[in-house]
Amino acid sequence: MNYENQRSSNIQASPSMAVSMAAKKLRAEGRDIIDLSLGEPDFEPPAHVLDAACDAVRAGGIRYGAAAGNEALRKAIAAKFKRDNGLDYALDELTIANGAKQILFDAFLVTLEEGDEVVIPAPCWVSYGDIVSLHGGKPIYALCGPESGFKITPAQLEATITPRTRWLMLNSPSNPTGAIYSQAEFEALGKVLDKHPQILVLSDEIYEHILLRDVSFVSFGEACPQLRDRTLIVNGVSKAYAMTGWRVGYAAGPKALISAINKMQSQSVTSVCPVAQAAATAALEGDQAFVAEGTAKFSNRSDLVAKQLAGTDGIDFLAPDGAFYAFIGVSKLIGRTTKSGVELTDDSAVAQLLLKEFGVSSVPGTAFAAPGYIRLSMAASEEELEKACARLKDMVASV
């Protein structure tokens, strides 16, 4: 019996999670594995966040909550947008979900009709295209190479737009490339979008605070205020506050769209765990020194990786401006044959060789709609990253 419909059978499980599970299996078998597959900070949230969660449990009243999220957290989110981005949102223009990923699900669930197109600059996060497809949409990948800084240009955007285009997805800083759009770059994209009033913009800003070099962050909403009624800004506490497992994402957008998203949430997961919401409130309202300290760690690690990989023949690597990933070009290795006689047919074969023979897990670029690359997470200790870079160079030298 076939238990899957066509939409479900046409997608795959999260590639990064699959690689992580493979790495954990090898480690359980006694292998020395450095797992650099997942984008998950390797430190714990600050003490005041943990205290807030414990206080919420002890206070009781842990019951069903509002689909939009509790008022205290929405007030903290409104204050965050005002403080960090110069944006004013009313409480009914904000929603809280079980991670930023759920917001993507709900937003596309309420807006996409069968065959609607969603423009996705690639390289892009592994789940974007599959989430679009699951809701009847058609992902349109616009490949953005290193020559454009891995960012979509206005001309490229214009060329991808059709009468069926419903959304443009943006991600700055980017997973997997670390690219950050400047205000001028966003404004130029905004001028294209001004001519196409049917297109909505989803701006994924989850890595907002992870800035690795002297490059500033600007929210799309701040850069293009004329598109406010067509823009959904998605963010969360996972990356900046090391709260991945707490599953708290949030979004700001037009009241009618937020209301529709809340309706979907009321019929699916009901609401977000109130303990997690209390912790997220403390994260946003409390001392922000933790965020700066975490960013400094990632910046140092990025510098270390760039230094370790500099001048390595056989790979291409540009140090990222943001997020915490090393996106490494391996196209020069494709077509080569290992000493054991295995031909490296694509980036997945390179990632398999790196894992199975050299003990470093990575995610192949194909998962990010960008063949010819591998992604390493820099959410690991400097010692682990040094070892991983040495092993990567050993792999390159072996083929």
GROMACS .gro file of N, CA and C in nm, residues 20-95:
model
  228
   20SER      N    1   2.363   1.449   0.949
   20SER     CA    2   2.393   1.446   1.092
   20SER      C    3   2.365   1.308   1.151
   21MET      N    4   2.254   1.246   1.110
   21MET     CA    5   2.222   1.112   1.160
   21MET      C    6   2.327   1.010   1.115
   22ALA      N    7   2.376   1.023   0.992
   22ALA     CA    8   2.480   0.933   0.942
   22ALA      C    9   2.609   0.951   1.021
   23ALA      N   10   2.641   1.076   1.054
   23ALA     CA   11   2.761   1.103   1.133
   23ALA      C   12   2.748   1.045   1.273
   24LYS      N   13   2.631   1.060   1.332
   24LYS     CA   14   2.609   1.005   1.466
   24LYS      C   15   2.619   0.852   1.466
   25LYS      N   16   2.571   0.789   1.360
   25LYS     CA   17   2.579   0.644   1.349
   25LYS      C   18   2.724   0.598   1.343
   26LEU      N   19   2.805   0.665   1.263
   26LEU     CA   20   2.947   0.629   1.254
   26LEU      C   21   3.018   0.653   1.387
   27ARG      N   22   2.981   0.761   1.454
   27ARG     CA   23   3.043   0.789   1.584
   27ARG      C   24   3.005   0.682   1.686
   28ALA      N   25   2.880   0.636   1.681
   28ALA     CA   26   2.835   0.529   1.772
   28ALA      C   27   2.909   0.399   1.745
   29GLU      N   28   2.957   0.382   1.622
   29GLU     CA   29   3.033   0.263   1.587
   29GLU      C   30   3.180   0.273   1.625
   30GLY      N   31   3.216   0.386   1.686
   30GLY     CA   32   3.352   0.402   1.734
   30GLY      C   33   3.441   0.486   1.645
   31ARG      N   34   3.386   0.542   1.537
   31ARG     CA   35   3.466   0.624   1.446
   31ARG      C   36   3.490   0.763   1.505
   32ASP      N   37   3.604   0.820   1.474
   32ASP     CA   38   3.636   0.956   1.514
   32ASP      C   39   3.576   1.051   1.411
   33ILE      N   40   3.459   1.106   1.443
   33ILE     CA   41   3.385   1.188   1.348
   33ILE      C   42   3.371   1.331   1.401
   34ILE      N   43   3.400   1.427   1.315
   34ILE     CA   44   3.374   1.568   1.345
   34ILE      C   45   3.249   1.606   1.267
   35ASP      N   46   3.140   1.629   1.339
   35ASP     CA   47   3.011   1.654   1.276
   35ASP      C   48   2.991   1.804   1.254
   36LEU      N   49   3.002   1.847   1.130
   36LEU     CA   50   2.984   1.988   1.095
   36LEU      C   51   2.866   2.003   0.999
   37SER      N   52   2.763   1.924   1.024
   37SER     CA   53   2.648   1.923   0.933
   37SER      C   54   2.537   2.020   0.973
   38LEU      N   55   2.510   2.035   1.101
   38LEU     CA   56   2.395   2.113   1.144
   38LEU      C   57   2.431   2.257   1.180
   39GLY      N   58   2.336   2.347   1.156
   39GLY     CA   59   2.352   2.486   1.193
   39GLY      C   60   2.298   2.511   1.332
   40GLU      N   61   2.373   2.470   1.431
   40GLU     CA   62   2.326   2.476   1.569
   40GLU      C   63   2.437   2.525   1.660
   41PRO      N   64   2.421   2.642   1.723
   41PRO     CA   65   2.525   2.689   1.814
   41PRO      C   66   2.563   2.583   1.916
   42ASP      N   67   2.692   2.574   1.946
   42ASP     CA   68   2.744   2.468   2.032
   42ASP      C   69   2.760   2.515   2.177
   43PHE      N   70   2.682   2.616   2.216
   43PHE     CA   71   2.683   2.661   2.355
   43PHE      C   72   2.539   2.679   2.401
   44GLU      N   73   2.521   2.696   2.531
   44GLU     CA   74   2.388   2.702   2.590
   44GLU      C   75   2.337   2.846   2.599
   45PRO      N   76   2.205   2.865   2.609
   45PRO     CA   77   2.150   3.000   2.625
   45PRO      C   78   2.199   3.063   2.755
   46PRO      N   79   2.191   3.195   2.766
   46PRO     CA   80   2.235   3.262   2.888
   46PRO      C   81   2.151   3.222   3.009
   47ALA      N   82   2.207   3.239   3.128
   47ALA     CA   83   2.143   3.192   3.251
   47ALA      C   84   2.006   3.255   3.273
   48HIS      N   85   1.992   3.384   3.240
   48HIS     CA   86   1.862   3.449   3.267
   48HIS      C   87   1.750   3.391   3.181
   49VAL      N   88   1.785   3.336   3.066
   49VAL     CA   89   1.685   3.270   2.981
   49VAL      C   90   1.639   3.139   3.045
   50LEU      N   91   1.735   3.061   3.093
   50LEU     CA   92   1.702   2.935   3.161
   50LEU      C   93   1.622   2.962   3.288
   51ASP      N   94   1.661   3.066   3.361
   51ASP     CA   95   1.588   3.100   3.485
   51ASP      C   96   1.443   3.136   3.454
   52ALA      N   97   1.422   3.208   3.345
   52ALA     CA   98   1.286   3.249   3.309
   52ALA      C   99   1.199   3.127   3.277
   53ALA      N  100   1.258   3.028   3.213
   53ALA     CA  101   1.183   2.906   3.183
   53ALA      C  102   1.146   2.833   3.311
   54CYS      N  103   1.243   2.820   3.402
   54CYS     CA  104   1.216   2.752   3.529
   54CYS      C  105   1.111   2.826   3.610
   55ASP      N  106   1.119   2.958   3.611
   55ASP     CA  107   1.021   3.038   3.684
   55ASP      C  108   0.881   3.018   3.627
   56ALA      N  109   0.873   3.006   3.493
   56ALA     CA  110   0.742   2.986   3.429
   56ALA      C  111   0.681   2.853   3.469
   57VAL      N  112   0.765   2.750   3.480
   57VAL     CA  113   0.716   2.618   3.522
   57VAL      C  114   0.665   2.624   3.665
   58ARG      N  115   0.745   2.685   3.751
   58ARG     CA  116   0.708   2.691   3.893
   58ARG      C  117   0.584   2.776   3.918
   59ALA      N  118   0.563   2.876   3.834
   59ALA     CA  119   0.448   2.964   3.852
   59ALA      C  120   0.317   2.896   3.814
   60GLY      N  121   0.326   2.787   3.738
   60GLY     CA  122   0.206   2.715   3.697
   60GLY      C  123   0.133   2.787   3.585
   61GLY      N  124   0.013   2.746   3.562
   61GLY     CA  125  -0.065   2.807   3.456
   61GLY      C  126  -0.016   2.770   3.317
   62ILE      N  127   0.047   2.653   3.306
   62ILE     CA  128   0.097   2.608   3.175
   62ILE      C  129  -0.019   2.542   3.101
   63ARG      N  130  -0.089   2.624   3.025
   63ARG     CA  131  -0.210   2.578   2.957
   63ARG      C  132  -0.204   2.619   2.809
   64TYR      N  133  -0.309   2.584   2.735
   64TYR     CA  134  -0.317   2.630   2.596
   64TYR      C  135  -0.304   2.782   2.592
   65GLY      N  136  -0.239   2.829   2.486
   65GLY     CA  137  -0.223   2.973   2.470
   65GLY      C  138  -0.285   3.023   2.341
   66ALA      N  139  -0.274   3.151   2.316
   66ALA     CA  140  -0.327   3.211   2.194
   66ALA      C  141  -0.247   3.162   2.074
   67ALA      N  142  -0.315   3.142   1.963
   67ALA     CA  143  -0.246   3.096   1.841
   67ALA      C  144  -0.138   3.194   1.798
   68ALA      N  145  -0.160   3.321   1.820
   68ALA     CA  146  -0.063   3.424   1.780
   68ALA      C  147   0.057   3.432   1.873
   69GLY      N  148   0.048   3.366   1.989
   69GLY     CA  149   0.152   3.378   2.089
   69GLY      C  150   0.109   3.470   2.201
   70ASN      N  151   0.176   3.459   2.315
   70ASN     CA  152   0.131   3.539   2.428
   70ASN      C  153   0.169   3.687   2.412
   71GLU      N  154   0.095   3.771   2.477
   71GLU     CA  155   0.111   3.915   2.459
   71GLU      C  156   0.247   3.965   2.505
   72ALA      N  157   0.300   3.907   2.613
   72ALA     CA  158   0.429   3.952   2.665
   72ALA      C  159   0.539   3.933   2.561
   73LEU      N  160   0.539   3.818   2.495
   73LEU     CA  161   0.643   3.792   2.395
   73LEU      C  162   0.621   3.879   2.271
   74ARG      N  163   0.496   3.898   2.230
   74ARG     CA  164   0.472   3.984   2.115
   74ARG      C  165   0.515   4.129   2.144
   75LYS      N  166   0.498   4.174   2.267
   75LYS     CA  167   0.546   4.307   2.303
   75LYS      C  168   0.699   4.313   2.297
   76ALA      N  169   0.764   4.206   2.341
   76ALA     CA  170   0.910   4.201   2.335
   76ALA      C  171   0.959   4.200   2.189
   77ILE      N  172   0.885   4.131   2.103
   77ILE     CA  173   0.920   4.126   1.961
   77ILE      C  174   0.901   4.263   1.897
   78ALA      N  175   0.790   4.330   1.929
   78ALA     CA  176   0.766   4.465   1.877
   78ALA      C  177   0.878   4.559   1.920
   79ALA      N  178   0.920   4.548   2.046
   79ALA     CA  179   1.029   4.632   2.095
   79ALA      C  180   1.160   4.599   2.024
   80LYS      N  181   1.183   4.471   1.995
   80LYS     CA  182   1.304   4.430   1.924
   80LYS      C  183   1.307   4.491   1.784
   81PHE      N  184   1.194   4.484   1.711
   81PHE     CA  185   1.191   4.541   1.576
   81PHE      C  186   1.216   4.692   1.581
   82LYS      N  187   1.161   4.759   1.681
   82LYS     CA  188   1.183   4.903   1.694
   82LYS      C  189   1.329   4.932   1.728
   83ARG      N  190   1.384   4.858   1.822
   83ARG     CA  191   1.521   4.879   1.870
   83ARG      C  192   1.626   4.846   1.764
   84ASP      N  193   1.611   4.732   1.702
   84ASP     CA  194   1.716   4.683   1.612
   84ASP      C  195   1.698   4.723   1.467
   85ASN      N  196   1.573   4.745   1.426
   85ASN     CA  197   1.548   4.765   1.283
   85ASN      C  198   1.473   4.893   1.250
   86GLY      N  199   1.435   4.970   1.353
   86GLY     CA  200   1.362   5.093   1.327
   86GLY      C  201   1.225   5.071   1.266
   87LEU      N  202   1.163   4.956   1.297
   87LEU     CA  203   1.034   4.920   1.240
   87LEU      C  204   0.926   4.918   1.347
   88ASP      N  205   0.810   4.972   1.315
   88ASP     CA  206   0.698   4.975   1.408
   88ASP      C  207   0.592   4.874   1.365
   89TYR      N  208   0.563   4.779   1.455
   89TYR     CA  209   0.457   4.681   1.429
   89TYR      C  210   0.363   4.676   1.547
   90ALA      N  211   0.233   4.672   1.517
   90ALA     CA  212   0.132   4.652   1.620
   90ALA      C  213   0.130   4.505   1.659
   91LEU      N  214   0.074   4.474   1.775
   91LEU     CA  215   0.074   4.335   1.822
   91LEU      C  216  -0.002   4.243   1.729
   92ASP      N  217  -0.106   4.294   1.660
   92ASP     CA  218  -0.180   4.207   1.568
   92ASP      C  219  -0.112   4.195   1.432
   93GLU      N  220   0.006   4.251   1.420
   93GLU     CA  221   0.089   4.232   1.300
   93GLU      C  222   0.206   4.139   1.329
   94LEU      N  223   0.201   4.072   1.443
   94LEU     CA  224   0.308   3.981   1.486
   94LEU      C  225   0.250   3.845   1.520
   95THR      N  226   0.326   3.741   1.491
   95THR     CA  227   0.286   3.606   1.529
   95THR      C  228   0.406   3.527   1.575
   0.00000   0.00000   0.00000
